[in-house]
Short mmCIF file of C-alpha atoms in Angstrom, two decimals:
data_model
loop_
_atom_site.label_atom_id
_atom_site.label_comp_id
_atom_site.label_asym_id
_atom_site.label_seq_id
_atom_site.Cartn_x
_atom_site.Cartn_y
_atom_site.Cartn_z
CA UNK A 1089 23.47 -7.01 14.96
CA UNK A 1090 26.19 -4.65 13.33
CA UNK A 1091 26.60 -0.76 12.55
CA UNK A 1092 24.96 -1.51 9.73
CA UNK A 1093 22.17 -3.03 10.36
CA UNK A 1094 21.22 -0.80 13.37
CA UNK A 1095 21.84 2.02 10.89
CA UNK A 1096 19.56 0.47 8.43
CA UNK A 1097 16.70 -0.46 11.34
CA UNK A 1098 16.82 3.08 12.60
CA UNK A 1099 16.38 4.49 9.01
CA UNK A 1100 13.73 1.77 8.53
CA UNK A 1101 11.75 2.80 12.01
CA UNK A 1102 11.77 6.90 11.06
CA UNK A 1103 10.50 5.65 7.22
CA UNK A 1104 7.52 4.39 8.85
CA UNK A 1105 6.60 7.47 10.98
CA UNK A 1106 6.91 10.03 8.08
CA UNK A 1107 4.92 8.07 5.94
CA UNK A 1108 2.42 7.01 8.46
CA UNK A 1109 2.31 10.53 9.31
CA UNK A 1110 1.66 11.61 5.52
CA UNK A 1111 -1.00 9.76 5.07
CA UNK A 1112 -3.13 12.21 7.37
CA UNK A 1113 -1.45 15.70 6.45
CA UNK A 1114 -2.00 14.74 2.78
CA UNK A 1115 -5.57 13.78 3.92
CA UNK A 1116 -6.11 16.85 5.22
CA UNK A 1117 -4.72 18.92 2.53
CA UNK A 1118 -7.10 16.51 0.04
CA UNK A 1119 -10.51 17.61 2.17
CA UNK A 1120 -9.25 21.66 2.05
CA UNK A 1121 -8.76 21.44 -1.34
CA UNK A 1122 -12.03 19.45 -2.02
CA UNK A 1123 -14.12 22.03 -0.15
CA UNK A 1124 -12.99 24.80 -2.65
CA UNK A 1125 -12.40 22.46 -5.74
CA UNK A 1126 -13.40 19.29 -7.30
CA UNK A 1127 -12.08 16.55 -5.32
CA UNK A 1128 -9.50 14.01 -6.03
CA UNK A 1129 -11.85 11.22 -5.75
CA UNK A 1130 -13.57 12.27 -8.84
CA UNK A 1131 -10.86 12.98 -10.86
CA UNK A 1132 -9.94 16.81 -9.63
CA UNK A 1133 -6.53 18.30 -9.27
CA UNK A 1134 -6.78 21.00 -7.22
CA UNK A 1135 -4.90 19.68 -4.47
CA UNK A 1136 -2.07 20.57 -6.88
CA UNK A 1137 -2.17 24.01 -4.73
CA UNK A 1138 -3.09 23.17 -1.72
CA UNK A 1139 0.30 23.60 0.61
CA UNK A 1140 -1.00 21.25 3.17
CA UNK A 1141 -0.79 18.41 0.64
CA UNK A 1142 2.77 19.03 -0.59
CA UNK A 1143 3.82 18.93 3.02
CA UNK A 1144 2.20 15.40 2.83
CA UNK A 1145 3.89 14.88 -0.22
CA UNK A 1146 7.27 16.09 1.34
CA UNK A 1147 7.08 14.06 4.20
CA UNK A 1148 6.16 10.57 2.29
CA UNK A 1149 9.28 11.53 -0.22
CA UNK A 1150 11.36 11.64 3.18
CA UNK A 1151 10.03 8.68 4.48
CA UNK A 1152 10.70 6.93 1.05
CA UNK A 1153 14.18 8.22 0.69
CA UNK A 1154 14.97 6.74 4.44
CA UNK A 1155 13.60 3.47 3.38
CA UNK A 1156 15.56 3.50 0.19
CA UNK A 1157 18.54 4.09 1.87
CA UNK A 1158 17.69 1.91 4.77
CA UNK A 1159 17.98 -1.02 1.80
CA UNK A 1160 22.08 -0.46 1.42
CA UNK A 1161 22.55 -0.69 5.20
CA UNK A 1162 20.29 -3.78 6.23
CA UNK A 1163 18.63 -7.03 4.30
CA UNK A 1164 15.38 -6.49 3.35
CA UNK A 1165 13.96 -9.44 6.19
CA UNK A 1166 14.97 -6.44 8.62
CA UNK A 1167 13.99 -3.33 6.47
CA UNK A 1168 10.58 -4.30 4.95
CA UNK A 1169 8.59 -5.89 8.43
CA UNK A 1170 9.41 -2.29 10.06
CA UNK A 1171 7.18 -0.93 7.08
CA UNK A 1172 3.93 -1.87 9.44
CA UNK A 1173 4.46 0.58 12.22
CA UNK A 1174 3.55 3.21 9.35
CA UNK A 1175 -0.10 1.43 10.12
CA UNK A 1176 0.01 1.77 13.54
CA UNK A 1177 1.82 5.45 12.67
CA UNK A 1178 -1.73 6.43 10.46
CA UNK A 1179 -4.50 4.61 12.21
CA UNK A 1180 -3.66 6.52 14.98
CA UNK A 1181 -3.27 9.93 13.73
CA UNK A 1182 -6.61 9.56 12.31
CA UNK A 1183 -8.28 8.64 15.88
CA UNK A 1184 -6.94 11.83 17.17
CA UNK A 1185 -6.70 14.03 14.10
CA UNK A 1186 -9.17 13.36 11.59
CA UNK A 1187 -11.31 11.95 14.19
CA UNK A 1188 -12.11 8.85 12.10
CA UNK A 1189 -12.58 6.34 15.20
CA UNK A 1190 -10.93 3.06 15.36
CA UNK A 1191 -12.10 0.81 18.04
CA UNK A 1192 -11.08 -2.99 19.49
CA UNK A 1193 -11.98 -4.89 16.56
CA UNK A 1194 -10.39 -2.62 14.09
CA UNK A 1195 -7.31 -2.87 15.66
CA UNK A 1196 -7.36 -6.78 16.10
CA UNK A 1197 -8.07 -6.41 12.47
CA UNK A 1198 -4.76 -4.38 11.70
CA UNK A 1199 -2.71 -6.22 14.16
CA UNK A 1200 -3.54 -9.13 12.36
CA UNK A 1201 -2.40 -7.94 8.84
CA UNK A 1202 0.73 -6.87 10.42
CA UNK A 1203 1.37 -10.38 12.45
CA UNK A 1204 0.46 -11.87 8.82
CA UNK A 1205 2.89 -10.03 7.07
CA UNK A 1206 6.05 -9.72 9.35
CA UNK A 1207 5.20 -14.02 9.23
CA UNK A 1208 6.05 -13.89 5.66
CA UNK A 1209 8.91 -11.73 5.31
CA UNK A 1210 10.72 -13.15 8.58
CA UNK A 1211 10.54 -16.58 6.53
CA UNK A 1212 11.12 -15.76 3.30
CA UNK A 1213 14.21 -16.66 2.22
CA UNK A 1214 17.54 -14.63 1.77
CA UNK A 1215 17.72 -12.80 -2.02
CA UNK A 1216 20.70 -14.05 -4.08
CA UNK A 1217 24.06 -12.02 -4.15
CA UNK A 1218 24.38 -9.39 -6.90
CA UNK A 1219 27.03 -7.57 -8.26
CA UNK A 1220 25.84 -5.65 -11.22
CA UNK A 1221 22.97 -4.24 -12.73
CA UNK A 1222 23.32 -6.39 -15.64
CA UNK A 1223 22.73 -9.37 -13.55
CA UNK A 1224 19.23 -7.65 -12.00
CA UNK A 1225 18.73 -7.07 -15.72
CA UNK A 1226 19.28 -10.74 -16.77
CA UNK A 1227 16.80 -12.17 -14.21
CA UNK A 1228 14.13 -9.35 -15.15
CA UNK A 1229 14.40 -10.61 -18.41
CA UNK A 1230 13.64 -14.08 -17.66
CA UNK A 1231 10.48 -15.54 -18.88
CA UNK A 1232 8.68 -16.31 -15.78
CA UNK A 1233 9.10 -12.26 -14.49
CA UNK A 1234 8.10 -11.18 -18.15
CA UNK A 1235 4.89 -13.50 -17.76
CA UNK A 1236 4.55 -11.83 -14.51
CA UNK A 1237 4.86 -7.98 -15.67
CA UNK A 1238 2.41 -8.83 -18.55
CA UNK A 1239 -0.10 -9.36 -15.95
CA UNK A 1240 0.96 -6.45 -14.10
CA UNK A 1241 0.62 -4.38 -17.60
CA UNK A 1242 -2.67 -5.91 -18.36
CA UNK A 1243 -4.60 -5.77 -14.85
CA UNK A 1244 -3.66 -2.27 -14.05
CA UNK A 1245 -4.99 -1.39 -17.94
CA UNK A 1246 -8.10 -3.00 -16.87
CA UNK A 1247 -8.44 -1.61 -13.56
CA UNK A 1248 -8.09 1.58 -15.18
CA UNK A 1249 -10.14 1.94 -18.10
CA UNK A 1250 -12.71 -0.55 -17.20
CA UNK A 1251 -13.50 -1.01 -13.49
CA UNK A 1252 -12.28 2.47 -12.11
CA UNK A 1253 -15.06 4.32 -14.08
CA UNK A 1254 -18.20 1.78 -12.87
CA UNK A 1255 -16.95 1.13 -9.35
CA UNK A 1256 -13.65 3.11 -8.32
CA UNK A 1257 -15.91 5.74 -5.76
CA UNK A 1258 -17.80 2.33 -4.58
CA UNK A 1259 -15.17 -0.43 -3.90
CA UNK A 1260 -11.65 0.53 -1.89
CA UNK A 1261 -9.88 -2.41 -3.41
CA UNK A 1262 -10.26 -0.94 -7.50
CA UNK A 1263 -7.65 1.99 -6.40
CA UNK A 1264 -5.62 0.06 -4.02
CA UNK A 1265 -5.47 -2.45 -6.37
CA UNK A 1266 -3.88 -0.56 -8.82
CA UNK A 1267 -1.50 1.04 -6.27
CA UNK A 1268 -0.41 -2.29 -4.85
CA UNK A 1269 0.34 -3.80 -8.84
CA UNK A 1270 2.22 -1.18 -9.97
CA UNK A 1271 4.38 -0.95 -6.34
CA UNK A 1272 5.71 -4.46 -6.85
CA UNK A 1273 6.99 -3.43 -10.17
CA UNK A 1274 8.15 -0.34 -8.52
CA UNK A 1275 10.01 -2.07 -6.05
CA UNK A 1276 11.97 -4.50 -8.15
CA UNK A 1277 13.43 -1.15 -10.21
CA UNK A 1278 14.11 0.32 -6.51
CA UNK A 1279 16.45 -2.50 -5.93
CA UNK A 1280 17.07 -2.40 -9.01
CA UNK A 1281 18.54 1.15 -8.81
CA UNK A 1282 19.89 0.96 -5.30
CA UNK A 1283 22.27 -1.60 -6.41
CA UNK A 1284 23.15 0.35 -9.25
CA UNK A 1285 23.75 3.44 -7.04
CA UNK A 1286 25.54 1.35 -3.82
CA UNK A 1287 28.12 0.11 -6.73
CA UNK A 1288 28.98 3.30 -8.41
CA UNK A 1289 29.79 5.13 -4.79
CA UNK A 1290 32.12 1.79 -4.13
CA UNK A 1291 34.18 2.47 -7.78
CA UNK A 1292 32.14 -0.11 -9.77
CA UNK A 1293 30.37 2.58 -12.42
CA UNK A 1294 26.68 1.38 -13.06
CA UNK A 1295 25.87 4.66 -14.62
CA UNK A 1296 27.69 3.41 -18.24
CA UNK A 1297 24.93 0.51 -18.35
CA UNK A 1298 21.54 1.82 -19.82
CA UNK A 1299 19.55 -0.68 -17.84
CA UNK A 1300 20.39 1.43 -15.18
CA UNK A 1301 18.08 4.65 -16.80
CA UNK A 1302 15.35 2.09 -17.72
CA UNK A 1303 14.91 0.99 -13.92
CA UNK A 1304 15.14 4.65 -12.81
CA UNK A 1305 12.33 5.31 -15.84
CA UNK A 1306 10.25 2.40 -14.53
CA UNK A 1307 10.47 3.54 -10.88
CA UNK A 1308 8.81 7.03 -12.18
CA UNK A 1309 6.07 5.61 -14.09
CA UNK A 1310 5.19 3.28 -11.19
CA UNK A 1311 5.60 6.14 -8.73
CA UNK A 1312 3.99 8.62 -10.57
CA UNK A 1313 0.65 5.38 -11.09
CA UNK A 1314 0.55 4.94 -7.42
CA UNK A 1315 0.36 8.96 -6.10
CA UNK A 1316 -2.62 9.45 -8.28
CA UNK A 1317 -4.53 6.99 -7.62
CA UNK A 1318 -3.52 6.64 -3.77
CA UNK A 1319 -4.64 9.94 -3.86
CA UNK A 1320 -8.10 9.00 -4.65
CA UNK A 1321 -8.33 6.54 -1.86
CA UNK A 1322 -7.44 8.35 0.63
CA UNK A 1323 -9.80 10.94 -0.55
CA UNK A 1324 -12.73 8.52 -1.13
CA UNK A 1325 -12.12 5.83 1.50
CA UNK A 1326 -11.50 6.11 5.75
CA UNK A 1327 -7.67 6.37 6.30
CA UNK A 1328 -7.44 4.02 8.80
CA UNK A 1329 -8.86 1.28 6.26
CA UNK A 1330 -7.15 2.77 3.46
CA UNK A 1331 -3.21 2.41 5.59
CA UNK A 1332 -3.99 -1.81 6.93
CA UNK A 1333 -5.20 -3.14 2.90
CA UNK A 1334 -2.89 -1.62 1.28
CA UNK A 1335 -0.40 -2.53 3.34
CA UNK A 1336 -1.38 -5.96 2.98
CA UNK A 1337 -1.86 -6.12 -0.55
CA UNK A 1338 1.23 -4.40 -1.43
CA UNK A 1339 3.22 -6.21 0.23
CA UNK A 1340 2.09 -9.57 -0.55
CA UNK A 1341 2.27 -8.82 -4.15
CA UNK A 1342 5.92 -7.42 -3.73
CA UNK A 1343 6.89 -11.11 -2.68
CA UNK A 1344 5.19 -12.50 -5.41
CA UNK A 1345 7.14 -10.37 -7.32
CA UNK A 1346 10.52 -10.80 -5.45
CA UNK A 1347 10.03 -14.69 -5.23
CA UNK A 1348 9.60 -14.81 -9.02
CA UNK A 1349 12.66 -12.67 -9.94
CA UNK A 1350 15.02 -13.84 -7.56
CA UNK A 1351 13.85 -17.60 -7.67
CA UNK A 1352 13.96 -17.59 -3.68
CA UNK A 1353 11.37 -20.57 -3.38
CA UNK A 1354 14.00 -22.95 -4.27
CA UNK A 1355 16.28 -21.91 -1.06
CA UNK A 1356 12.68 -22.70 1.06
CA UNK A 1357 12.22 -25.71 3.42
CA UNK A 1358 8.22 -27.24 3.78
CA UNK A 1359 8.53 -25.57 7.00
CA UNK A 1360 9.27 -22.21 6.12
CA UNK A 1361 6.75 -22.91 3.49
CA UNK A 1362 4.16 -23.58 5.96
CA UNK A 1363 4.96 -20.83 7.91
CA UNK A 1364 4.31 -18.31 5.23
CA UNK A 1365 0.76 -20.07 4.29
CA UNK A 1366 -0.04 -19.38 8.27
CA UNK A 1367 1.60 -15.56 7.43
CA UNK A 1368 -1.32 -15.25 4.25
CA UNK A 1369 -4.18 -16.65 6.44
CA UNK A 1370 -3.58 -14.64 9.05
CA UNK A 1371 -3.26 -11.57 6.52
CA UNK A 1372 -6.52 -12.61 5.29
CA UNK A 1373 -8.49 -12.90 8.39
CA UNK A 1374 -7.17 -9.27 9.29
CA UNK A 1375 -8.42 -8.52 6.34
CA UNK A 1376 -11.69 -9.75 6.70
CA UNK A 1377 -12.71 -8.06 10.01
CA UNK A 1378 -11.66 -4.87 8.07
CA UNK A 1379 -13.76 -5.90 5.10
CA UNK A 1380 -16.60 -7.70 6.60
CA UNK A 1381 -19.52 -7.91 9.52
CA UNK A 1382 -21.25 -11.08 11.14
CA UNK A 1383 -25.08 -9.49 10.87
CA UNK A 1384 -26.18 -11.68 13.90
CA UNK A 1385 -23.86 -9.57 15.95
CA UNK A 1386 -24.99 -6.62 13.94
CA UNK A 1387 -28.52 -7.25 15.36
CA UNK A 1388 -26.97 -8.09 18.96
CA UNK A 1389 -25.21 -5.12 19.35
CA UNK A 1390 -27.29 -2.85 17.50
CA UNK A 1391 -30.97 -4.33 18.84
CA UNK A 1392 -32.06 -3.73 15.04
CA UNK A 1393 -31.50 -4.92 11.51
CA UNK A 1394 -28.40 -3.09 9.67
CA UNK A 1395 -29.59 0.11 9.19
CA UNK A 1396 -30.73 1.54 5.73
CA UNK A 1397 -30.83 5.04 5.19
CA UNK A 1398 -33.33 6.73 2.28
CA UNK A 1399 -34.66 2.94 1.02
CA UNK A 1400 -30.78 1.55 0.15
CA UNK A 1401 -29.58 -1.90 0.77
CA UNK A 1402 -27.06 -2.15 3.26
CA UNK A 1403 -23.73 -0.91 2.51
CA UNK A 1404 -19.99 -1.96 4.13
CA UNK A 1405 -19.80 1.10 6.05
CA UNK A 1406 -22.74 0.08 7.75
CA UNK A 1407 -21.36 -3.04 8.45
CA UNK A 1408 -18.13 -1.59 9.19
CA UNK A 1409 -19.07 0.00 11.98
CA UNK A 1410 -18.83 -2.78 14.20
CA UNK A 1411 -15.57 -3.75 13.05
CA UNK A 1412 -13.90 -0.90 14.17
CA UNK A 1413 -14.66 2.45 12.50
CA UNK A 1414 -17.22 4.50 13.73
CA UNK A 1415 -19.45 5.55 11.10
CA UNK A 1416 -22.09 9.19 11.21
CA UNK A 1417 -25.54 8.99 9.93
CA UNK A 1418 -25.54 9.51 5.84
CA UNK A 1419 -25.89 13.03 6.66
CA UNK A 1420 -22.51 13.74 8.78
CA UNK A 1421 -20.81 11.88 6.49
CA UNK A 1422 -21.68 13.56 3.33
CA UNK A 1423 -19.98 16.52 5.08
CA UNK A 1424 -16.73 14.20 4.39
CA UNK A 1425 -15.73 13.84 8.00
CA UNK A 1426 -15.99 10.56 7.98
CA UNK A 1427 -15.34 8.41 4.80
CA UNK A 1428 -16.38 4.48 4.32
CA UNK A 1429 -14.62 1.58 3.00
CA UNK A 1430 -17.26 0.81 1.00
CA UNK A 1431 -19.90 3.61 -0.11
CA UNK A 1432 -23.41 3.04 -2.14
CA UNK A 1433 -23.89 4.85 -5.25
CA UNK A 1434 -27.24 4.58 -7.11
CA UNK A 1435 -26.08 5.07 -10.02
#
């Protein structure tokens, strides 16, 4: 390994800890500023002025900065697998810091989804050489990543106006979903831009081209998408469920997204092929401990039925508790210590 490289795996490794370490301070600034204000997870902005949540703020725009710049210095098969210690970074601040437990099985669960994903970037093949803006430009404009950006445009729209209403306090995957859709856009402009930028500081001006103003105007719409409604995960959902999913999600969707641009499936042998299926199943069964419960071993380890609370059906974070996160009676966790991945609302 190079200067480089080590230069772009150390910036890399510190991007995951302040980001993983974001997630809780901006956490915590999102419960102060609930318990005087309306809270993000229904649409308030009060966290607006809560210091505590800037300082969250600050530290993810460090850790994003290190990982942009981590991009110029090493290939992305090195940069992007180090993004999963910022898991292991968050899921453990909450144990000790928000006090949101996370047991055996919810860390098999996360170890799993990053296994799964480090599988598929490891294999997935090298991006092609570029040397201008223009050329990024050229193979955003093609008609398979226009087809692809439509349904970007057009899911995220839904997600919004439709689904986020009815079911965004109830169902973790409606605001990660969003998140994860826009962040593959977000991260084709980011190269996008970095290439633009790495040029111009070796001579080769990429400031005269306009494309270079659209990507940066893309990356701030995307950016600006994902805060908000990040935000109202983390202040509706349990942290250490909120970090593993959308991990997984946005990073399978970015290569979708970089696979489509960049045409990389045609470099791929049936065996890497094969090896990135394994990477998505394994991502999926991670996912599914973190989602999911097996009742008979709810009844085994429990000695009861899953419990209901005040006549309501069973909800995930009953079931969740014996995948990992500890969950308080309805009563503790109305207090907002402890927040579900999945949370029943009558009406």
């Amino acid at each position: 390994m190079d200067s480089d490289n080590h230069k772009g795996v150390a910036l890399a490794v510190s991007s995951s800890f302040f980001i993983g370490a974001s997630f809780i301070i901006k956490k915590k600034g999102l419960k102060r500023a609930g318990a005087s204000g309306v809270r993000a997870g229904i649409g308030g902005h009060t966290y607006l002025y809560e210091p505590l949540w800037w300082a969250g703020m600050i530290t993810m725009i460090v850790g994003e900065v290190a990982n942009f710049v981590a991009y110029a210095f090493a290939p992305a098969v090195l940069v992007t697998p180090l993004g999963a210690l910022s898991i292991i970074v968050s899921a453990t601040l909450a144990h000790f810091v928000l006090e949101e437990r996370l047991h055996v099985l919810g860390i098999v669960g996360c170890v799993l989804c990053i296994v799964g994903s480090i599988n598929i970037v490891l294999y997935a093949p090298q991006e092609r050489a570029i040397v201008s803006v223009k050329d990024v430009w050229l193979l955003a404009t093609e008609s398979a990543f226009l087809l692809y950006v439509t349904a970007v445009a057009v899911s995220v729209l839904l997600l919004i106006f439709y689904y986020v209403p009815r079911y965004g306090q109830t169902h973790i995957l409606i605001y990660l979903g969003i998140c994860s859709l826009m962040g593959s856009l977000s991260v084709m402009s980011v190269k996008a831009l970095g290439i633009a930028l790495k040029l111009t500081f070796q001579g080769q001006n990429q400031l005269i081209y306009p494309q270079t103003y659209l990507f940066a105007f893309v990356v701030c719409i995307c950016v600006v998408t994902q805060m908000n409604y990040l935000n109202r995960a983390l202040d509706t959902f349990n942290t250490a469920v909120v970090s593993p999913i959308y991990y997984v999600m946005f990073t399978t969707l970015t290569i979708v997204a970089s696979s489509i641009m960049f045409k990389d499936w045609y470099q791929q042998s049936a065996s890497e092929m094969v090896t990135e299926l394994c990477g998505f199943v394994t991502i999926l069964s991670g996912t599914f401990l973190l989602h999911s419960t097996n009742a008979n071993t709810a009844n085994s380890s429990s000695g009861h039925s899953i419990g209901v609370y005040s006549g309501q059906p069973p909800t995930m974070a009953h079931r969740l508790s014996i995948y990992g996160i500890q969950l308080n009676s309805p009563e503790e966790m109305s207090k907002g210590d402890h927040i579900p991945l999945y949370q029943y609302d009558p009406h």
